mmCIF file of C-alpha atoms and ligand atoms in Angstrom:
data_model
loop_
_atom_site.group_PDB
_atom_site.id
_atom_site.type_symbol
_atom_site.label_atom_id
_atom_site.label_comp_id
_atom_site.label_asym_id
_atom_site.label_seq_id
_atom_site.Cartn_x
_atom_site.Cartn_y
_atom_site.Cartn_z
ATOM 1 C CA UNK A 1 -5.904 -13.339 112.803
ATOM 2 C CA UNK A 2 -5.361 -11.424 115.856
ATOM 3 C CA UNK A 3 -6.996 -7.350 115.483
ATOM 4 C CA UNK A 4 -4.352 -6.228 117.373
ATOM 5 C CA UNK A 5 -2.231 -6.028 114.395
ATOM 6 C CA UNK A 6 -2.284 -2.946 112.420
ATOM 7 C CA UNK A 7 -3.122 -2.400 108.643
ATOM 8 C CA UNK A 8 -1.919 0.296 106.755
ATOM 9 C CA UNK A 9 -4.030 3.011 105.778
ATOM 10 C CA UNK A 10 -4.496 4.531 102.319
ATOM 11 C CA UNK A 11 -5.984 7.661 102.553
ATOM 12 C CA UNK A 12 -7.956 8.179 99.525
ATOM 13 C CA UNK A 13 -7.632 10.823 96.719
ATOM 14 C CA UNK A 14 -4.068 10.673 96.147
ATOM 15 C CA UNK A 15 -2.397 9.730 93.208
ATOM 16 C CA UNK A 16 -2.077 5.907 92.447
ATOM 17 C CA UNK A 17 0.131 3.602 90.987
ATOM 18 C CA UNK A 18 0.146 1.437 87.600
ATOM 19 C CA UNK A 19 -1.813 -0.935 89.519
ATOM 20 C CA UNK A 20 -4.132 1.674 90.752
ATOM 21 C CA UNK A 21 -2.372 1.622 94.749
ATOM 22 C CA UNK A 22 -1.883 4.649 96.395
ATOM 23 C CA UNK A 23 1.744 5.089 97.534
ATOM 24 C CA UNK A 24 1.581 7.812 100.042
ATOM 25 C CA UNK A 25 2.123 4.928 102.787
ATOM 26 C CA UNK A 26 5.141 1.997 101.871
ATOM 27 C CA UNK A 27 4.722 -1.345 102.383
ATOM 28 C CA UNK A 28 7.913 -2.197 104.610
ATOM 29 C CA UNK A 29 8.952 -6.043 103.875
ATOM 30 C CA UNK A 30 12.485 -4.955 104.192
ATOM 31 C CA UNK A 31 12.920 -6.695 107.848
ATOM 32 C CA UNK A 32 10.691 -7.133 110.890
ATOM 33 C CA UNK A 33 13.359 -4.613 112.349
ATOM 34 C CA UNK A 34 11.281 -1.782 111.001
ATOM 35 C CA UNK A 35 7.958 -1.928 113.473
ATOM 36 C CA UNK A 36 7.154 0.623 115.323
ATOM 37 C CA UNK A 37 6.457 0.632 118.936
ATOM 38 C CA UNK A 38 2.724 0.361 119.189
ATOM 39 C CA UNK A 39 0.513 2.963 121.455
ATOM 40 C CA UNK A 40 0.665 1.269 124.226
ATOM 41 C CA UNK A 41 4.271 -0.276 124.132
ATOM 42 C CA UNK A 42 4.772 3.837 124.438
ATOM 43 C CA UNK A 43 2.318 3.765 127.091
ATOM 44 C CA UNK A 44 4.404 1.012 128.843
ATOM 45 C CA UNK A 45 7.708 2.987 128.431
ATOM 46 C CA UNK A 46 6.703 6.040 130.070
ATOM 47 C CA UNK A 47 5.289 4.724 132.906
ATOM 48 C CA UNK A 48 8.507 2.442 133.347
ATOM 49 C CA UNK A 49 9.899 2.571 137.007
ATOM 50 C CA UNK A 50 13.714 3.244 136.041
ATOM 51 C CA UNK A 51 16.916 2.886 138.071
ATOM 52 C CA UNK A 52 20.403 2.593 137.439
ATOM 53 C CA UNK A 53 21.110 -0.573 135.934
ATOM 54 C CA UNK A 54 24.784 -0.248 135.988
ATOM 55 C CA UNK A 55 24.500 -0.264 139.563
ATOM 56 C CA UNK A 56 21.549 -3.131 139.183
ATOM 57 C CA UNK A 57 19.001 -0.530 140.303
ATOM 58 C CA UNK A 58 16.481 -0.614 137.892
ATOM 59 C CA UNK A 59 13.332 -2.279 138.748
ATOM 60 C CA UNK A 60 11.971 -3.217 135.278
ATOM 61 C CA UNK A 61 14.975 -4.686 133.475
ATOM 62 C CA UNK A 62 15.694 -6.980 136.578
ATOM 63 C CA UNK A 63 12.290 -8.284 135.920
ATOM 64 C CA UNK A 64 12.597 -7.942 132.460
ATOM 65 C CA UNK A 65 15.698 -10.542 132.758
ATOM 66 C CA UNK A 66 14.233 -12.621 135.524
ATOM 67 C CA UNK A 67 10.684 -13.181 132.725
ATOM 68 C CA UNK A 68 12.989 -14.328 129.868
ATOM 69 C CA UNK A 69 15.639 -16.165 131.847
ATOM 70 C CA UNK A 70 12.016 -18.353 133.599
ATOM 71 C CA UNK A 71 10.378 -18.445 129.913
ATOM 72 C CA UNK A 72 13.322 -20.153 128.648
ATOM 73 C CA UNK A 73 14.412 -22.172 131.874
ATOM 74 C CA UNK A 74 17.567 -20.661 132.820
ATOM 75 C CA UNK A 75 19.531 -19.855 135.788
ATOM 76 C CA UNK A 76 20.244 -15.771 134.922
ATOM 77 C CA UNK A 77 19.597 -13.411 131.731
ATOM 78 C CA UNK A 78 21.349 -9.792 131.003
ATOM 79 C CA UNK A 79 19.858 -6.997 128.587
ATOM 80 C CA UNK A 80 21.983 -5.700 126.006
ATOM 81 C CA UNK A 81 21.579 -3.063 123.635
ATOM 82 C CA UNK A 82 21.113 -5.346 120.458
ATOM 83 C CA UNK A 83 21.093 -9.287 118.919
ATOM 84 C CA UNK A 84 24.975 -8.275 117.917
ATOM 85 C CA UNK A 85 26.357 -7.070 121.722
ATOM 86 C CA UNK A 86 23.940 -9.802 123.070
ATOM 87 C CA UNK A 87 26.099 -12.891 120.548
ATOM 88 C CA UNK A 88 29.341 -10.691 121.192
ATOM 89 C CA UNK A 89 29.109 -10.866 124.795
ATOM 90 C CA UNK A 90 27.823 -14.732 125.065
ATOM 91 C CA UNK A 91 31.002 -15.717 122.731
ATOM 92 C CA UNK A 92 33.156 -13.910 124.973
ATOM 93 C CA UNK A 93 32.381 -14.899 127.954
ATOM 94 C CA UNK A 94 32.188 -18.629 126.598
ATOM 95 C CA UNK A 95 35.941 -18.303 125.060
ATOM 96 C CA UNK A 96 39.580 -17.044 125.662
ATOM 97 C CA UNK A 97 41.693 -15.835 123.061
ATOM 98 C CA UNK A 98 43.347 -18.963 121.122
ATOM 99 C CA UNK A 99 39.757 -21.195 121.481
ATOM 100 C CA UNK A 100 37.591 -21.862 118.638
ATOM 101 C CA UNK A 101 33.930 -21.477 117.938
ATOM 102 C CA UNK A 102 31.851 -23.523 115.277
ATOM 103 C CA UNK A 103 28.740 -21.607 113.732
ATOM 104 C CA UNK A 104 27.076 -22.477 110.329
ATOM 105 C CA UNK A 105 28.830 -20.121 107.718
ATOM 106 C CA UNK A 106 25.721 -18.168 106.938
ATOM 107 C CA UNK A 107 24.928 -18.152 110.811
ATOM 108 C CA UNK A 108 24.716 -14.467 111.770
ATOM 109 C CA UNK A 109 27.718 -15.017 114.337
ATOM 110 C CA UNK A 110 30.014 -15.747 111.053
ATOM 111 C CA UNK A 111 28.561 -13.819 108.389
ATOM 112 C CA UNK A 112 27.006 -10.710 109.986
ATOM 113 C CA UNK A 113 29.173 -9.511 112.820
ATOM 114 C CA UNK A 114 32.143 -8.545 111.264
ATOM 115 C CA UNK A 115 33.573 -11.672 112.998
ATOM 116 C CA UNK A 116 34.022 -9.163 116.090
ATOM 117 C CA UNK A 117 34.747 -12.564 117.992
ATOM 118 C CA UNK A 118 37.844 -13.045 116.026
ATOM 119 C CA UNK A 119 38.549 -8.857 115.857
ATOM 120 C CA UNK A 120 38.625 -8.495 119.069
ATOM 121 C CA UNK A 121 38.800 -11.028 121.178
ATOM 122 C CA UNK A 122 41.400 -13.472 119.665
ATOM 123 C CA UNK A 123 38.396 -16.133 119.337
ATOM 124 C CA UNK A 124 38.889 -18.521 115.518
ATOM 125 C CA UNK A 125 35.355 -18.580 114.101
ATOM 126 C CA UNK A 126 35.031 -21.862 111.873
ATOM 127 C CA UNK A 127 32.411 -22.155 109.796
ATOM 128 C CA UNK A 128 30.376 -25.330 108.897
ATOM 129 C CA UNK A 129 27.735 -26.092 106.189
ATOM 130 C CA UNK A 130 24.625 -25.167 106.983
ATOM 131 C CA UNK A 131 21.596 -27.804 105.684
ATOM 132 C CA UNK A 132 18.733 -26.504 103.663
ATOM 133 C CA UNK A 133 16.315 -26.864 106.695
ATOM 134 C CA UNK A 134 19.149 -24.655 108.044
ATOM 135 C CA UNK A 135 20.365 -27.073 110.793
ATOM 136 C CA UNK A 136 24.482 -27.984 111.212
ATOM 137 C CA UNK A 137 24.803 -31.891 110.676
ATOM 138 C CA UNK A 138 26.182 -34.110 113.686
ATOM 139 C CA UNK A 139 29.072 -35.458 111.621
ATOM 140 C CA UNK A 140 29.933 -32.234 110.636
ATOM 141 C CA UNK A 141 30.367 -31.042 113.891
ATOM 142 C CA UNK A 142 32.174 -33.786 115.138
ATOM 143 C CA UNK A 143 34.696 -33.975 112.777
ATOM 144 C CA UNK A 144 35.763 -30.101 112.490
ATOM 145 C CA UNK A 145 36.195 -30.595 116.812
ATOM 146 C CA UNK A 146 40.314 -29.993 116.604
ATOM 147 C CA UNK A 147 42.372 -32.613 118.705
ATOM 148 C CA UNK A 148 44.532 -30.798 121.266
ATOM 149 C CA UNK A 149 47.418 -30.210 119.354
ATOM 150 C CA UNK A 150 49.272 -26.875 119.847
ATOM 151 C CA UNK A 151 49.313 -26.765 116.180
ATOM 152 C CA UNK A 152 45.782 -25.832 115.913
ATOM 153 C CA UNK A 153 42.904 -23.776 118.461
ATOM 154 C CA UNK A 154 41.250 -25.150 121.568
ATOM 155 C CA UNK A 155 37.470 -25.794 119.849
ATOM 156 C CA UNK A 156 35.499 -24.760 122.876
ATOM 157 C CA UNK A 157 31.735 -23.399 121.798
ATOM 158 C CA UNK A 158 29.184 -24.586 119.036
ATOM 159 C CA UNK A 159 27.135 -21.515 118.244
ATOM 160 C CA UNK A 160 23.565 -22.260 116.716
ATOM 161 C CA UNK A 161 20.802 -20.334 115.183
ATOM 162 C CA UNK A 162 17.172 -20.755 115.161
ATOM 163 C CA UNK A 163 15.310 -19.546 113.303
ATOM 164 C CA UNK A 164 18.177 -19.683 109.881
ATOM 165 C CA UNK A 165 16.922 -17.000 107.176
ATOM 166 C CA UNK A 166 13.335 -17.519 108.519
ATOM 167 C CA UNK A 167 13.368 -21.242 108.753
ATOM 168 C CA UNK A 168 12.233 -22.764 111.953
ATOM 169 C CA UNK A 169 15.252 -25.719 112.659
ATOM 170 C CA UNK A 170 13.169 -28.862 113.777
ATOM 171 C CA UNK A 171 13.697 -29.450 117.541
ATOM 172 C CA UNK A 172 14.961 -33.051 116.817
ATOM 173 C CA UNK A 173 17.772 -31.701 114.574
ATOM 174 C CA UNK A 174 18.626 -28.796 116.880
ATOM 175 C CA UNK A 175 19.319 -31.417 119.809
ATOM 176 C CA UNK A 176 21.204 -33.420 117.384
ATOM 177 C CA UNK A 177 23.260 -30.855 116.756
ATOM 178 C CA UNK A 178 23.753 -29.726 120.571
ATOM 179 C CA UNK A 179 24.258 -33.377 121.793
ATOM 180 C CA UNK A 180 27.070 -33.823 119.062
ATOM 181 C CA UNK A 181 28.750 -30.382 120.237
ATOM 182 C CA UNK A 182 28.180 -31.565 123.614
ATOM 183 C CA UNK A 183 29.909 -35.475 123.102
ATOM 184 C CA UNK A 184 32.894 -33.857 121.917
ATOM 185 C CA UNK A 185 32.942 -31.617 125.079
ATOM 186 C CA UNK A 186 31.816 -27.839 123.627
ATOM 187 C CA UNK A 187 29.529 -25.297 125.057
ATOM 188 C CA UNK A 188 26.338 -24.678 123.068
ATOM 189 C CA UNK A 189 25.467 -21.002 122.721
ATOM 190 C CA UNK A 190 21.801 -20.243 120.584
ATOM 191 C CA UNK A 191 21.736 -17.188 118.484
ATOM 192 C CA UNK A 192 17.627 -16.824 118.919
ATOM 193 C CA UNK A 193 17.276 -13.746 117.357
ATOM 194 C CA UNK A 194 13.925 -15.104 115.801
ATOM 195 C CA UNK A 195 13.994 -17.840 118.780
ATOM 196 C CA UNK A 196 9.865 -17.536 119.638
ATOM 197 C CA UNK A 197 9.565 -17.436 115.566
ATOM 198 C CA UNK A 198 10.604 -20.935 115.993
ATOM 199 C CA UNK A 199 8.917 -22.067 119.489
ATOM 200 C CA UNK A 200 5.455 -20.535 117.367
ATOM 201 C CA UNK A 201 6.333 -22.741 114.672
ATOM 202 C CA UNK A 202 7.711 -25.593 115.459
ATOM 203 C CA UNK A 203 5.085 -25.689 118.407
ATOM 204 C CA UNK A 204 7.164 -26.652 121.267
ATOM 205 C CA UNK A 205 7.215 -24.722 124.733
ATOM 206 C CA UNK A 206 10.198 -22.086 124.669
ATOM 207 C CA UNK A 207 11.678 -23.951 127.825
ATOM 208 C CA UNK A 208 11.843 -27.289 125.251
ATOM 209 C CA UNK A 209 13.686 -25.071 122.287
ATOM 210 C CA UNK A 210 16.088 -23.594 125.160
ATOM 211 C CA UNK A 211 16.619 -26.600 126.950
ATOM 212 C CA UNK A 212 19.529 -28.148 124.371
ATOM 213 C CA UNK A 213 21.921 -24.752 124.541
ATOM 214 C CA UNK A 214 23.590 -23.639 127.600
ATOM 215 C CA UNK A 215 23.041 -20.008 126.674
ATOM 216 C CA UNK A 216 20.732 -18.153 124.126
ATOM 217 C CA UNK A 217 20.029 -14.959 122.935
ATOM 218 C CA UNK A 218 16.771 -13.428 121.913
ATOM 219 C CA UNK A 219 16.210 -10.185 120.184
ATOM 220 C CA UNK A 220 13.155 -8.097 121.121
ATOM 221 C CA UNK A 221 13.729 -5.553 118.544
ATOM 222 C CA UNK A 222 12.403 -7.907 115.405
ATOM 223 C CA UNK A 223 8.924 -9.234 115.582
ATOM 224 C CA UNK A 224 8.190 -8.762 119.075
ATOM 225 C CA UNK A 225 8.015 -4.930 117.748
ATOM 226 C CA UNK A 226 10.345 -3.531 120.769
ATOM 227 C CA UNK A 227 12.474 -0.403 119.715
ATOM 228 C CA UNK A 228 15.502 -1.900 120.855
ATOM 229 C CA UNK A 229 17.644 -4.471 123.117
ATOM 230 C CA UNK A 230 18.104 -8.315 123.406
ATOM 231 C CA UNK A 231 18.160 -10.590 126.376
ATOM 232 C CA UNK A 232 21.056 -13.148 127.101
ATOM 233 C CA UNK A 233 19.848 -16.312 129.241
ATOM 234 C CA UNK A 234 21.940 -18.945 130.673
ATOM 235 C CA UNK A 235 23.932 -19.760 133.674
ATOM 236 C CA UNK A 236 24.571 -17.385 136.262
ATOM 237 C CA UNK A 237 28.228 -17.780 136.375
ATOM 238 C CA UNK A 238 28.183 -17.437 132.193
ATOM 239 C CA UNK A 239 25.916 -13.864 132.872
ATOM 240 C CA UNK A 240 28.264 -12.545 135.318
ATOM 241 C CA UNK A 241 31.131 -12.633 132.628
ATOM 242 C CA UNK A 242 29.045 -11.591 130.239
ATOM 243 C CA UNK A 243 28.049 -8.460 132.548
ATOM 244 C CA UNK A 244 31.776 -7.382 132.274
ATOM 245 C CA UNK A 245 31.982 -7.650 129.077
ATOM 246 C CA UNK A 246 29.075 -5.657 128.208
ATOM 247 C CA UNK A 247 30.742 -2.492 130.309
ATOM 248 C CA UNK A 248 33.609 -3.320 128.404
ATOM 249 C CA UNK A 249 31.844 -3.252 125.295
ATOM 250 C CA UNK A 250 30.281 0.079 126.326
ATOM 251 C CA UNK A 251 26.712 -1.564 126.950
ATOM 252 C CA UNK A 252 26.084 -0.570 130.530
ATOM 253 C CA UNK A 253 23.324 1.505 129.842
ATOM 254 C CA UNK A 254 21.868 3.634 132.836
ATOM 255 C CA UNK A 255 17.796 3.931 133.233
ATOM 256 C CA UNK A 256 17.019 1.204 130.672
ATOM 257 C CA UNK A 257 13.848 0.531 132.205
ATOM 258 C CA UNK A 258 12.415 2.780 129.751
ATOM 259 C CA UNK A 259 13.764 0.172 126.871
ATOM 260 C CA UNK A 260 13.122 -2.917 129.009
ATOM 261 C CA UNK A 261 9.259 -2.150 129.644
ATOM 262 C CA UNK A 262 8.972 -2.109 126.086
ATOM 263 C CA UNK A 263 10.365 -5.737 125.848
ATOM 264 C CA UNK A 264 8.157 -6.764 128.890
ATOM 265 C CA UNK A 265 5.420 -5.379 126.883
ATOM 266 C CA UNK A 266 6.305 -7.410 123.772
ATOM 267 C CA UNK A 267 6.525 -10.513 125.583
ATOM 268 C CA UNK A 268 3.289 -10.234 127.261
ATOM 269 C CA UNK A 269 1.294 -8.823 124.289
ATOM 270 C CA UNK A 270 2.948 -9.493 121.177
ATOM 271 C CA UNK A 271 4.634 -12.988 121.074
ATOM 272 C CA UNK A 272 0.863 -14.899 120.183
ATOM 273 C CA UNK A 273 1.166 -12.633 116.844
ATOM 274 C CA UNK A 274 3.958 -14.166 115.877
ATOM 275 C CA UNK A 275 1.583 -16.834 114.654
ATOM 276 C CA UNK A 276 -0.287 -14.096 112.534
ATOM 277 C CA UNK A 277 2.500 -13.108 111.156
ATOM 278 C CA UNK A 278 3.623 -16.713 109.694
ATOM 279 C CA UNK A 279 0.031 -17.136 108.231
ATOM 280 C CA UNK A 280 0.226 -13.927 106.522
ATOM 281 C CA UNK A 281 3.893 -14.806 105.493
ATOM 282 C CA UNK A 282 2.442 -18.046 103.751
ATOM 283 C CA UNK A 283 -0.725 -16.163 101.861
ATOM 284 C CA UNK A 284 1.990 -14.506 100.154
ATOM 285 C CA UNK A 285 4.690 -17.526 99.155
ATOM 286 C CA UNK A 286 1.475 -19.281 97.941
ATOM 287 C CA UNK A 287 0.306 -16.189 95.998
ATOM 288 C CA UNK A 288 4.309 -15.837 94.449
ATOM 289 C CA UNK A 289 4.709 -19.324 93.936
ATOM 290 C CA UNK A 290 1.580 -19.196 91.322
ATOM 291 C CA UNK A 291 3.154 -16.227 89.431
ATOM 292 C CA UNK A 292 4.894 -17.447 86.283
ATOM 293 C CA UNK A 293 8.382 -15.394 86.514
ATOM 294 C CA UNK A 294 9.254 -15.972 89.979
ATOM 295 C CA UNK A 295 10.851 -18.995 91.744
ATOM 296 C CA UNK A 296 9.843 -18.739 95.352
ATOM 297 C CA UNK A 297 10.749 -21.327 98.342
ATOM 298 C CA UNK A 298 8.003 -23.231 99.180
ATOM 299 C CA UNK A 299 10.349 -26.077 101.266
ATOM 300 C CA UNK A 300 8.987 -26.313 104.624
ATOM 301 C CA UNK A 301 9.516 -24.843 108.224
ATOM 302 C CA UNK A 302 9.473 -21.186 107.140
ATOM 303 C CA UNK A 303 8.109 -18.579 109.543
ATOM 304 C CA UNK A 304 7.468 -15.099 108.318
ATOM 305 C CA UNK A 305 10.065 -14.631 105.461
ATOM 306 C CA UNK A 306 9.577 -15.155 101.758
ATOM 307 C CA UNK A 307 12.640 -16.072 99.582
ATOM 308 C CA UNK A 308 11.567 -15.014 95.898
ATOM 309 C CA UNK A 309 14.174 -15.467 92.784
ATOM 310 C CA UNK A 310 13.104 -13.141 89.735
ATOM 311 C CA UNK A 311 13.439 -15.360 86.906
ATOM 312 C CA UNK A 312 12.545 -12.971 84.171
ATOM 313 C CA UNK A 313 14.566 -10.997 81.681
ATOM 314 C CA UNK A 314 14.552 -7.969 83.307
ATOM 315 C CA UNK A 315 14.530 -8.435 86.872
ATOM 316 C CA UNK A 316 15.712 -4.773 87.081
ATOM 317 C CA UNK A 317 12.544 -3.364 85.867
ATOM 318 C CA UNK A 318 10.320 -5.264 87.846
ATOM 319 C CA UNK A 319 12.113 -4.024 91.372
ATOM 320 C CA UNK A 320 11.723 -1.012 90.080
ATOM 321 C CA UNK A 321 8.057 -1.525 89.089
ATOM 322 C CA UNK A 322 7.387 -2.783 92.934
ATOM 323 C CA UNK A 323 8.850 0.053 94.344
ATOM 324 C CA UNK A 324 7.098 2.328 92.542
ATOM 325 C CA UNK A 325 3.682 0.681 93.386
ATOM 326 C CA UNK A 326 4.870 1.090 96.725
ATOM 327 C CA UNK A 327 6.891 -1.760 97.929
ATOM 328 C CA UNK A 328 9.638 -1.691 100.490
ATOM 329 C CA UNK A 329 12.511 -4.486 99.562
ATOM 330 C CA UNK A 330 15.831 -5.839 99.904
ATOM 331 C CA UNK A 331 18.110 -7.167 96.973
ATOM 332 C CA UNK A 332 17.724 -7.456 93.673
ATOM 333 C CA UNK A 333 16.790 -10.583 91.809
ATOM 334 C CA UNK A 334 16.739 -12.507 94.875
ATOM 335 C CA UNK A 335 14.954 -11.172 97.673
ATOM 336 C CA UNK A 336 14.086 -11.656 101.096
ATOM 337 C CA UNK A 337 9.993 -10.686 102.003
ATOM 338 C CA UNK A 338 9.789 -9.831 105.585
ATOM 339 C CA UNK A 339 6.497 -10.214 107.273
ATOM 340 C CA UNK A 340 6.112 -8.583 110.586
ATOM 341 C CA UNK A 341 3.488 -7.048 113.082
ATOM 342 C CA UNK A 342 2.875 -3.559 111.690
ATOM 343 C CA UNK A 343 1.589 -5.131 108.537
ATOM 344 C CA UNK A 344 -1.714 -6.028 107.927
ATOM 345 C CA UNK A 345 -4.003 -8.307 105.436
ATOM 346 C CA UNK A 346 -4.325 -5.914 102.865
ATOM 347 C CA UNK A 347 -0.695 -4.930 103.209
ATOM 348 C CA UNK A 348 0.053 -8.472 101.838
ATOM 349 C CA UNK A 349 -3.322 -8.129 99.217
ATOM 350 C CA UNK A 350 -1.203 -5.277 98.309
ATOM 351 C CA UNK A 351 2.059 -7.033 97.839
ATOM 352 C CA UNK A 352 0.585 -9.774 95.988
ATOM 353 C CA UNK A 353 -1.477 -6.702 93.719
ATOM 354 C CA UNK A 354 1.878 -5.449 93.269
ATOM 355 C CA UNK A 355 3.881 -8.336 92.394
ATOM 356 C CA UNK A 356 0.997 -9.312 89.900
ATOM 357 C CA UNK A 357 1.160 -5.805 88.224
ATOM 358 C CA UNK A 358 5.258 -5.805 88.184
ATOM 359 C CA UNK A 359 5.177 -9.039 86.078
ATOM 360 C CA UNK A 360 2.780 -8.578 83.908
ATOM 361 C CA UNK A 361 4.203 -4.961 82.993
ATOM 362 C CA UNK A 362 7.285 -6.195 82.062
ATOM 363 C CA UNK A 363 6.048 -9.004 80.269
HETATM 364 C C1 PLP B 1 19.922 -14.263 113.288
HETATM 365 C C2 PLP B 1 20.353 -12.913 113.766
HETATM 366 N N1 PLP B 1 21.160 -12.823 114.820
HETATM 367 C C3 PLP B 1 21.579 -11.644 115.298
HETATM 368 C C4 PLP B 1 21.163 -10.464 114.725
HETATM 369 C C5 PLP B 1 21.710 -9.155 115.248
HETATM 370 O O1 PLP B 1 20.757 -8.332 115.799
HETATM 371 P P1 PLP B 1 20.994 -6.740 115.894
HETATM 372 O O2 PLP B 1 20.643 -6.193 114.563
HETATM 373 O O3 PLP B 1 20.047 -6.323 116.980
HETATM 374 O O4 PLP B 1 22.418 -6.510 116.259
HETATM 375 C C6 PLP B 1 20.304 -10.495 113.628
HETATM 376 C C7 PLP B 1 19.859 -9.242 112.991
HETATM 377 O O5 PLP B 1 19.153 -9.202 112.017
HETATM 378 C C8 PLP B 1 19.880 -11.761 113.123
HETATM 379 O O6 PLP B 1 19.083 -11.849 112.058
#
């Protein structure tokens, strides 16, 4: 495990929990959205040479694009604001009003961005099942491609995800998909959001991952632990649309260096983590997957998330019960455990303590 992670402190003489924790400090599994920018990732931002990047002036996002557009092998990258602007932008400037876009229907693009692509820019989102090792299936794809009919949109763009609710999609079934997107003539956009989540996992070189989508976004702002932005990669022609519509979306943001050091930062220091934090994410789904009570996904490919199911009779309680021993969470019932830089090995002792505590109080 690399040191470089933090673990959370409990200072002592404060008053403790049912299972004896302190809770004057939370553990945060609610998303990997929630780390903080380390000391030096501060350090990195306020020594950032800054220019207008409007005008293309500043120094450290242009190298901030030209590192992620060479990591993933691509012609020309652009930094937006966030994972959202970054897929906005991309779809786009990959479709005109009246053309389609296939996505998996619990794909971020469809299920978490208010469909902006439809909202505003005229764009039909289709959905398609998504597989439980969260890949789209060839046949699927080429059967929802529409003929050209005027009765129905032009399908123009197959937007994929990886990683899909934490799961690393192999690389085999990722081409698949691309290369059956690609036969019937579409563009391949990558929501990467999580993307190095899934180079670390699946082991493959982020140039490999990238090389089956024309354009891909990655988000700095999860587990690489930057405060904020995303980078979109992919042809140069493709980034020089997407640069008008991210003044048209209202992303032009001035001396952004200050934000982009932090991503440069990330990428240098933080990415071999990742690793860390999928080992730590496992300790725990083994852990929950012993507990009588819970039903926890233990199918392979996951990365740093931890799907539990509260099977008991009063799954109420026992959120309760966690929070109150100091737990951080998301949903009810069924929840989503996010494991992420700024916690440590006894942050996930802790979770496990907790869990262990919950269940048998309510028992
Ligand atoms: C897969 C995926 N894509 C895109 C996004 C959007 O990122 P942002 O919250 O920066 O808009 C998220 C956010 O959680 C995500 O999980």
């Amino acid at each position: 495990m690399a040191s470089a992670q933090s673990t959370t402190a409990y200072p002592a003489g404060q008053s403790s929990t049912p299972s004896g924790h302190n809770t004057a400090s939370m553990v945060d599994l609610r998303s990997d959205t929630v780390t903080q920018p380390s000391q030096a990732m501060r350090e990195a931002m306020a020594s950032a040479a800054v220019g207008d990047d409007v005008f293309g002036d500043d120094p450290t996002v242009n190298r901030l694009e030209e590192t992620l557009a060479e990591i993933l092998g691509k012609e020309a990258a652009i930094f937006l604001t966030s994972g959202t602007q970054s897929n906005f932008a991309a779809l786009l400037a990959h479709c005109a009003r009246g053309e389609e876009i296939l996505t998996g229907r619990e794909f971020h693009v469809f299920g978490y961005e208010a469909r902006g692509a439809s909202v505003l820019g005229g764009i039909a989102l289709t959905p398609l099942p998504v597989s439980a090792d969260g890949g789209l299936e060839p046949a699927d794809i080429t059967t929802a491609v529409q003929p050209d009919d005027p009765h129905f949109p032009i399908s123009k763009l197959l937007s994929l995800e990886n990683t899909v609710t934490g799961r690393a999609v192999p690389l085999a079934r990722q081409e698949a998909a691309a290369k059956a997107g690609r036969d019937a003539g579409l563009a391949i956009h990558l929501d990467g959001a999580r993307f190095f989540n899934a180079a670390v996992a699946l082991g493959v070189s982020p140039t490999e991952l990238a090389a089956s989508a024309d354009s891909i976004s990655i988000c700095l702002s999860k587990g690489l632990g930057a405060p904020a932005g995303s980078v979109l990669c992919g042809p140069r022609s493709l980034i020089d649309k997407a640069r008008r519509w991210r003044k048209m979306l209202g992303g032009g943001m001035r001396q952004a260096g200050v934000f982009a050091a932090a991503g440069l930062h990330a990428l240098e220091h933080h990415r071999a983590g990742l690793a860390d934090d999928h080992a730590r994410a496992a300790k725990l789904r083994d852990a929950l997957a012993a507990m009588p009570g819970l039903s926890v996904d233990t199918s392979p490919g996951q990365t740093n998330m931890v799907h539990v199911a509260l099977e008991t009779s009063e799954p109420d309680r026992i959120v309760q019960n966690l929070a109150s021993d100091g737990l951080k969470l998301l949903g009810g019932a069924r929840m989503r455990l996010v494991v992420h830089r700024d916690l440590g090995d006894a942050d996930i002792d802790r979770t496990i303590d907790a869990f262990k505590s919950a269940l048998s109080n309510a028992a």
